[in-house]
């Protein structure tokens, strides 16, 4: 699945989180957070973990 990079970055700012904090909150690795942040796709499970913390709007439409 793809995560919308702009919405992802905005959600991090809105929630006052950095990549390390997000990784700790949602249980994914820091490397995965970095990969998603740079536009790489991720598994549906990872997308759901990220969305549980940052909100569903980060998942791109059609995924």
CSV table of C-alpha atoms in Angstrom, one decimal:
chain,number,residue,atom,x,y,z
A,1,UNK,CA,0.0,0.0,0.0
A,2,UNK,CA,1.1,3.6,-0.5
A,3,UNK,CA,1.0,6.2,2.1
A,4,UNK,CA,0.5,9.8,1.0
A,5,UNK,CA,3.8,11.5,1.9
A,6,UNK,CA,2.4,15.0,2.3
A,7,UNK,CA,-0.4,13.8,4.6
A,8,UNK,CA,2.1,11.6,6.5
A,9,UNK,CA,4.4,14.5,7.1
A,10,UNK,CA,1.5,16.8,8.1
A,11,UNK,CA,0.2,14.2,10.6
A,12,UNK,CA,3.6,13.9,12.2
A,13,UNK,CA,3.8,17.7,12.6
A,14,UNK,CA,0.2,17.9,13.9
A,15,UNK,CA,0.9,15.2,16.5
A,16,UNK,CA,4.3,16.5,17.3
A,17,UNK,CA,6.0,13.2,16.6
A,18,UNK,CA,9.3,12.3,15.0
A,19,UNK,CA,10.1,9.1,13.2
A,20,UNK,CA,11.5,7.4,16.3
A,21,UNK,CA,8.5,8.3,18.4
A,22,UNK,CA,6.1,7.0,15.7
A,23,UNK,CA,8.0,3.8,15.4
A,24,UNK,CA,7.8,3.2,19.1
A,25,UNK,CA,4.0,4.1,19.2
A,26,UNK,CA,2.9,1.9,16.3
A,27,UNK,CA,5.4,-1.0,16.7
A,28,UNK,CA,7.1,-0.8,13.3
A,29,UNK,CA,10.8,-0.3,12.8
A,30,UNK,CA,12.4,3.1,12.3
A,31,UNK,CA,13.6,1.9,8.9
A,32,UNK,CA,10.1,1.2,7.9
A,33,UNK,CA,9.0,4.7,9.0
A,34,UNK,CA,11.8,6.2,7.0
A,35,UNK,CA,11.0,4.1,3.9
A,36,UNK,CA,7.3,5.1,4.0
A,37,UNK,CA,8.3,8.7,4.6
A,38,UNK,CA,10.4,8.7,1.4
A,39,UNK,CA,7.5,7.2,-0.7
A,40,UNK,CA,8.1,3.5,-0.6
A,41,UNK,CA,5.1,1.2,-0.4
A,42,UNK,CA,4.4,-0.9,2.7
A,43,UNK,CA,2.2,-3.9,3.6
A,44,UNK,CA,-1.4,-3.4,4.4
A,45,UNK,CA,-0.7,-4.3,8.0
A,46,UNK,CA,2.0,-1.6,8.3
A,47,UNK,CA,-0.3,0.9,6.7
A,48,UNK,CA,-3.0,0.1,9.3
A,49,UNK,CA,-0.5,0.4,12.2
A,50,UNK,CA,0.6,3.8,10.9
A,51,UNK,CA,-3.0,4.9,10.3
A,52,UNK,CA,-4.0,3.9,13.8
A,53,UNK,CA,-1.6,6.5,15.2
A,54,UNK,CA,-1.7,9.2,12.4
A,55,UNK,CA,-5.2,8.8,11.0
A,56,UNK,CA,-6.7,7.1,8.0
A,57,UNK,CA,-6.2,10.1,5.7
A,58,UNK,CA,-2.6,9.1,5.3
A,59,UNK,CA,-3.5,6.1,3.2
A,60,UNK,CA,-3.7,7.0,-0.5
A,61,UNK,CA,-7.1,6.5,-2.2
A,62,UNK,CA,-7.6,3.3,-4.1
A,63,UNK,CA,-5.5,1.2,-1.7
